[in-house]
């Protein structure tokens, strides 16, 4: 259970003064939550920049365009004339060196007079501008008297906002949340505190939200870094705790003598690449160890991960155990079965598929055979983790495209056996820092070479205005018997309204069908599984030559004969996604072409992305560039590249801290694996604060 001392931080934001149902909605949106955010969500929403109000010039010294705080006397008002309600209410103020006009549009009657009584002295803060030859401040941010000035902060935090939510509302809510901050125990070891010169966590939160110096809110400054370290430590410790549960019961080794594996290798129509052989050997070695395997197999699309996974499954079958392969989509699960089936048959491996589509008797039959141990490898989707799926002896869980599954799903699958070994397949090469962040100390195998005989892909970018040329070109390709993917971003009609019109797959399908008739097919995510498979099969068989698709073809789909891909609104896709999509072509012996159609004008970010994707097909390089580019969404010197799933840590800035947090977590696991005593209590508190407590029940009471 969460320590009581954290309860105030998990109170809903609606418990704060001034946060009602309307604000609730806006805060949900801002903080990315489905339900009412808690104070902790607010406190972890860190400023993006600051406004510096410390400049205190005399009027004559004001630099137009800067934020200033001036001390002035109110000389006279010129209220909005009744006949011209759109004209502003002007207030003339001055000091001994000159005059400034304060401008208020649509002010409530009497409001400005009360704020700035004639003859009074006021401190006014805002952005000074020249208008009509006069120095003006339009809608000053602050107007205070002597007493208010004493309390005026020289530096105001500026938060990322959402439409309808004013920065003032966020500041007021955060200020109240800071009041509720309890006395938190120190969970970081004294040595690390000393080495990194970390402040206390409460001080860190205080100073990033109420900065005293401009540098207080810099992500690489001591305050933000302290919070990032806390977040990373919570993540690393949670992973380490899960990992510590992974010892295998003695005698339960999972690798056999290799007889099935050699049969499969003999049945392959090609030779394994060197990196496939290395990965296979590393896995066999893991399976022999007394601790469970936790290995990530990274390889670009088309690098041949499936066969490595199959060989791992064969290894556990050799000792009479079972394996499961879970894929994120039905298309992908069927793709795996298709690749695997002929090889499995040659080796006598009994396989089956289980997705949402296997129902009734068919499903019951599969489940019965699985429980009786008559299925060696079960391939499927989420359907695999349903409660009534029971293995006789599950020993290996292969999870494809891991980043689409949460930790809970992975745990749910491994819970279906004893000491289950885990192999994660990822087609999105993850930079080393991210591997650490997401998987902790996972072992990594990389398939860096492409299987022999692959042709390079010629990638070009062109504006939408050349659409007709592209369609003509596609027509010629179709006549020459080529297979073409046409990818559209998926946007519901209603969603696109008022935002921007994106090409909708259905519309594009219809227009291409008008031109090319029944050589055109369509797949998208809303179609029923059977329907999708039918169209995919037609495309694979060449019955249709042009497949219009949404990103459902992003992962895993394997039609080696497809050599052309058109991607519409390519500027809308992320780098990793473009790379994934393009990986659907260039899989056969023939040269392939990828055309990226974009809408003009391109912003710098999209330009940079399209350039990278044109220049390289190396997924590892693309992943690194992606990280680098996303790190450049730069607001006033602050990097905005969040680690997905992390709110405070930034991949660019805090890369160093990830390693240090990992080391700290390992030390804790060594010295105090049950999280006992005072420090243990503090660490539990940390895990609850960052909601990484899922591993705590595994420890028992502490
Ligand atoms: P991915 O890593 O994207 O999952 P797949 O396992 O689907 O890649 O393999 C892509 C294609 O490459 C498949 O058609 C597979 O049969 C083929 N393939 C795998 N390994 C090799 C190899 N060593 N030599 C030639 N072709 C291979
Ligand atoms: Mg694959």
XYZ file of C-alpha atoms in Angstrom, residues 169-546:
378
model
C -4.153 28.999 -13.688
C -1.334 26.509 -13.903
C 0.929 28.646 -11.708
C -1.754 29.073 -9.081
C -2.507 25.352 -9.053
C 1.182 24.455 -8.841
C 1.728 26.939 -6.013
C -1.045 25.258 -4.026
C 0.330 21.812 -4.815
C 3.755 22.849 -3.536
C 2.116 23.781 -0.225
C 0.938 20.183 0.108
C 4.385 18.736 -0.350
C 5.095 16.439 2.604
C 8.445 15.905 4.272
C 9.953 13.199 2.034
C 12.648 10.806 3.195
C 15.958 10.743 1.290
C 16.132 7.671 -0.952
C 19.343 8.406 -2.802
C 22.534 7.178 -1.147
C 24.737 9.794 0.528
C 27.599 8.957 -1.840
C 25.552 9.753 -4.939
C 24.077 12.868 -3.349
C 27.585 14.080 -2.670
C 28.979 13.153 -6.056
C 26.118 14.633 -8.062
C 25.579 17.531 -5.641
C 21.867 16.791 -5.598
C 19.561 19.041 -3.577
C 16.697 17.556 -1.542
C 13.736 16.471 -3.599
C 11.416 19.055 -2.027
C 13.884 21.825 -2.716
C 14.257 20.614 -6.296
C 10.506 20.764 -6.899
C 10.291 24.135 -5.224
C 13.085 25.660 -7.275
C 11.988 24.412 -10.698
C 8.504 25.751 -10.105
C 9.518 28.905 -8.288
C 12.864 29.709 -9.851
C 15.212 32.071 -8.111
C 17.760 32.077 -10.905
C 17.092 31.699 -14.639
C 19.170 28.547 -14.648
C 16.992 26.915 -12.005
C 14.708 25.446 -14.619
C 17.390 24.109 -16.948
C 17.044 20.351 -17.435
C 20.763 19.890 -16.864
C 20.749 22.048 -13.739
C 20.847 20.505 -10.269
C 17.114 20.742 -9.553
C 15.702 19.184 -12.700
C 18.535 16.642 -12.707
C 17.710 15.556 -9.189
C 14.095 14.923 -10.184
C 15.145 13.144 -13.373
C 17.458 10.941 -11.351
C 14.605 10.077 -8.988
C 12.379 9.148 -11.891
C 15.086 7.073 -13.542
C 16.045 5.399 -10.294
C 12.419 4.420 -9.700
C 12.331 2.912 -13.185
C 15.639 1.083 -12.866
C 14.837 -0.217 -9.415
C 11.444 -1.521 -10.524
C 13.106 -3.344 -13.411
C 15.820 -4.730 -11.150
C 13.220 -5.999 -8.692
C 11.360 -7.806 -11.461
C 14.605 -9.144 -12.764
C 15.610 -10.463 -9.351
C 12.608 -12.756 -9.454
C 13.998 -14.419 -12.515
C 16.117 -17.154 -10.962
C 15.171 -20.489 -12.363
C 14.314 -23.421 -10.091
C 17.373 -25.673 -9.961
C 17.482 -28.340 -12.602
C 15.065 -26.553 -14.884
C 17.313 -25.863 -17.834
C 15.658 -25.177 -21.146
C 18.125 -26.019 -23.897
C 18.121 -29.385 -25.587
C 20.607 -31.248 -27.744
C 19.978 -29.310 -30.932
C 18.410 -32.061 -33.022
C 15.300 -30.041 -33.945
C 17.328 -26.929 -34.589
C 19.579 -28.695 -37.067
C 16.529 -30.023 -38.890
C 15.188 -26.495 -39.248
C 18.518 -25.105 -40.361
C 18.796 -27.879 -42.944
C 15.333 -27.036 -44.229
C 16.137 -23.341 -44.746
C 16.314 -22.278 -48.380
C 19.154 -19.930 -47.410
C 22.140 -19.789 -45.104
C 21.825 -17.953 -41.796
C 23.743 -14.700 -41.656
C 26.632 -14.442 -39.224
C 24.611 -12.302 -36.844
C 21.672 -14.700 -36.974
C 24.076 -17.485 -36.011
C 25.522 -15.435 -33.172
C 22.091 -14.550 -31.842
C 20.994 -18.177 -32.000
C 24.097 -19.268 -30.105
C 23.649 -16.555 -27.465
C 20.050 -17.628 -26.911
C 21.008 -21.297 -26.595
C 23.568 -20.256 -24.021
C 21.010 -18.221 -22.055
C 18.629 -21.157 -22.027
C 21.285 -23.305 -20.378
C 21.933 -20.792 -17.563
C 20.353 -21.119 -14.130
C 18.872 -17.653 -14.427
C 16.119 -16.821 -16.805
C 16.795 -15.336 -20.175
C 15.852 -11.717 -20.733
C 17.165 -10.934 -24.173
C 16.334 -8.313 -26.712
C 16.807 -9.279 -30.335
C 17.078 -6.092 -32.336
C 17.142 -6.077 -36.055
C 15.948 -3.909 -38.769
C 12.830 -4.893 -40.628
C 13.663 -7.791 -42.910
C 16.805 -8.736 -41.019
C 15.381 -12.185 -40.296
C 14.304 -12.207 -36.664
C 11.528 -14.736 -37.125
C 13.805 -17.632 -37.910
C 15.949 -16.838 -34.873
C 12.799 -16.878 -32.739
C 11.779 -20.188 -34.269
C 15.153 -21.700 -33.455
C 14.756 -20.543 -29.855
C 11.353 -22.220 -29.735
C 12.846 -25.392 -31.176
C 15.479 -25.389 -28.416
C 12.843 -25.584 -25.683
C 10.809 -28.108 -27.655
C 13.864 -30.335 -27.631
C 13.437 -30.709 -23.857
C 9.683 -31.228 -24.115
C 8.667 -27.690 -23.203
C 6.454 -25.187 -24.979
C 6.977 -21.758 -26.496
C 4.683 -18.826 -27.262
C 5.155 -16.036 -29.759
C 3.014 -12.957 -29.175
C 2.658 -10.350 -31.921
C 0.894 -6.988 -31.686
C -1.427 -7.454 -34.648
C -3.286 -10.217 -36.297
C -1.628 -9.600 -39.656
C 1.737 -9.980 -38.039
C 0.801 -13.134 -36.150
C -0.362 -14.735 -39.396
C 2.766 -13.571 -41.137
C 4.856 -15.362 -38.531
C 2.853 -18.550 -38.893
C 3.308 -18.411 -42.638
C 7.085 -18.104 -42.358
C 7.308 -20.655 -39.611
C 4.876 -23.346 -40.760
C 6.885 -24.983 -43.578
C 10.052 -25.057 -41.476
C 8.267 -26.321 -38.388
C 6.686 -29.078 -40.386
C 10.028 -30.299 -41.664
C 11.312 -30.470 -38.100
C 8.172 -32.043 -36.673
C 7.415 -29.014 -34.491
C 3.689 -28.776 -33.716
C 2.429 -25.230 -34.101
C -0.906 -23.410 -33.875
C -2.254 -19.897 -34.024
C -4.571 -18.195 -31.560
C -5.987 -14.729 -32.181
C -9.345 -13.073 -31.654
C -10.544 -14.878 -34.734
C -10.269 -18.420 -33.451
C -13.604 -18.942 -31.736
C -15.953 -21.618 -30.493
C -14.973 -25.187 -31.185
C -11.795 -24.303 -33.004
C -10.586 -22.284 -30.040
C -11.595 -24.926 -27.500
C -9.744 -27.498 -29.505
C -6.547 -25.410 -29.604
C -6.738 -24.764 -25.862
C -7.239 -28.469 -25.142
C -4.252 -29.466 -27.240
C -2.159 -26.737 -25.651
C -2.952 -27.927 -22.157
C -2.256 -31.530 -23.161
C 1.158 -30.485 -24.443
C 0.311 -31.328 -28.041
C 1.269 -27.892 -29.290
C 4.953 -26.956 -29.134
C 4.736 -23.390 -30.340
C 1.650 -21.218 -30.068
C 1.701 -18.046 -32.142
C -0.857 -15.328 -31.538
C -1.901 -11.870 -30.446
C -3.135 -10.538 -27.080
C -5.472 -13.520 -27.198
C -2.547 -15.520 -25.762
C -2.759 -13.822 -22.384
C -6.432 -14.550 -21.775
C -7.043 -16.426 -18.544
C -8.262 -19.652 -20.080
C -5.121 -20.098 -22.177
C -3.226 -22.724 -20.209
C 0.069 -24.265 -21.245
C 1.273 -27.648 -20.123
C 4.845 -26.436 -19.805
C 5.508 -22.948 -21.136
C 9.254 -22.286 -21.067
C 9.809 -19.531 -23.609
C 7.863 -16.363 -24.333
C 8.812 -14.523 -27.501
C 7.301 -11.055 -27.663
C 7.458 -9.343 -31.009
C 7.511 -5.555 -31.299
C 7.736 -5.186 -27.564
C 7.222 -1.447 -27.388
C 3.575 -1.965 -28.238
C 3.039 -4.134 -25.215
C 3.165 -2.937 -21.652
C 5.149 -4.559 -18.880
C 1.935 -5.997 -17.528
C 1.210 -7.878 -20.729
C 4.701 -9.279 -20.785
C 4.358 -10.379 -17.157
C 0.944 -11.889 -17.915
C 2.424 -14.094 -20.607
C 5.429 -15.189 -18.569
C 3.127 -15.977 -15.645
C 1.713 -18.850 -17.690
C 4.753 -20.996 -17.007
C 7.528 -21.660 -14.505
C 10.712 -19.636 -14.872
C 9.774 -18.643 -18.394
C 12.589 -17.344 -20.581
C 11.856 -14.123 -22.407
C 12.981 -13.114 -25.872
C 11.868 -9.715 -27.096
C 11.994 -8.917 -30.791
C 12.256 -5.303 -31.821
C 12.348 -3.973 -35.344
C 12.843 -0.460 -34.087
C 16.469 -0.404 -33.153
C 16.567 1.187 -29.769
C 19.606 3.222 -28.801
C 21.483 1.736 -25.877
C 20.300 4.383 -23.423
C 16.712 3.581 -24.188
C 17.259 -0.144 -23.827
C 18.462 0.568 -20.319
C 15.532 2.789 -19.575
C 12.888 0.401 -20.762
C 14.315 -3.004 -20.088
C 16.976 -2.428 -17.472
C 19.914 -4.725 -17.825
C 18.648 -6.749 -20.709
C 21.015 -8.697 -22.866
C 20.998 -7.537 -26.434
C 21.597 -9.327 -29.724
C 21.651 -7.303 -32.885
C 21.049 -8.443 -36.428
C 23.071 -5.824 -38.196
C 23.542 -7.382 -41.616
C 20.776 -7.723 -44.094
C 20.305 -11.201 -45.516
C 22.346 -11.687 -48.677
C 20.980 -10.588 -52.006
C 18.984 -7.595 -50.761
C 18.882 -4.625 -53.097
C 19.193 -1.045 -51.882
C 16.051 1.096 -51.874
C 15.993 4.270 -53.913
C 14.114 6.832 -51.816
C 12.868 10.145 -53.192
C 10.784 12.971 -51.813
C 8.466 15.141 -53.877
C 5.637 17.593 -53.257
C 1.990 16.598 -53.567
C 1.725 18.820 -56.612
C 3.406 16.020 -58.554
C 0.752 13.513 -57.577
C -0.405 13.000 -61.148
C 3.081 12.145 -62.327
C 3.360 9.674 -59.507
C 0.068 8.048 -60.415
C 1.212 7.775 -64.043
C 4.413 6.151 -62.858
C 2.483 3.704 -60.718
C 0.391 2.878 -63.774
C 3.505 2.020 -65.752
C 4.835 -0.090 -62.890
C 1.555 -1.990 -62.664
C 1.614 -2.696 -66.384
C 5.111 -4.061 -65.964
C 3.741 -6.464 -63.334
C 5.196 -4.748 -60.303
C 3.633 -4.759 -56.842
C 3.026 -1.348 -55.217
C 2.107 -0.206 -51.700
C 0.308 3.131 -51.375
C 0.334 4.333 -47.777
C -1.992 6.981 -46.372
C -2.089 8.340 -42.849
C -5.228 7.152 -41.136
C -7.489 9.972 -40.177
C -11.185 9.749 -39.543
C -13.180 12.192 -41.585
C -14.528 13.897 -38.489
C -11.127 14.166 -36.883
C -9.722 15.910 -39.920
C -12.449 18.516 -39.930
C -11.236 21.907 -39.034
C -7.691 20.738 -38.511
C -6.384 19.950 -41.885
C -7.408 17.657 -44.619
C -5.304 14.555 -44.876
C -5.648 12.029 -47.587
C -7.895 9.358 -46.379
C -7.079 5.802 -47.378
C -10.617 5.075 -48.470
C -10.788 8.131 -50.682
C -7.439 7.427 -52.236
C -8.485 3.836 -52.818
C -11.597 4.986 -54.620
C -9.757 7.427 -56.845
C -7.058 4.905 -57.726
C -9.681 2.263 -58.355
C -11.375 4.564 -60.846
C -8.152 4.688 -62.741
C -6.790 1.138 -62.335
C -9.946 -0.887 -61.692
C -9.770 -4.173 -59.831
C -5.996 -4.213 -59.685
C -6.349 -2.068 -56.549
C -6.999 -3.332 -53.013
C -7.443 -1.648 -49.636
C -6.482 -2.619 -46.095
C -6.978 -0.559 -42.987
C -7.264 -1.114 -39.281
C -11.052 -0.957 -39.111
C -11.508 -3.952 -41.418
C -12.329 -7.340 -40.022
C -9.367 -9.700 -39.691
C -10.547 -12.186 -42.279
C -11.151 -9.429 -44.782
C -7.697 -7.958 -44.191
C -6.052 -11.333 -44.638
C -7.950 -11.968 -47.853
C -6.744 -8.700 -49.374
C -3.183 -9.239 -48.140
C -3.200 -12.716 -49.585
C -4.417 -11.365 -52.944
C -1.603 -8.844 -52.897
C 0.977 -11.466 -51.960
C -0.291 -13.693 -54.777
C -0.223 -10.840 -57.273
C -3.950 -10.891 -57.912
C -3.933 -7.246 -57.032
C -0.941 -5.100 -57.876
C -1.646 -1.929 -55.925
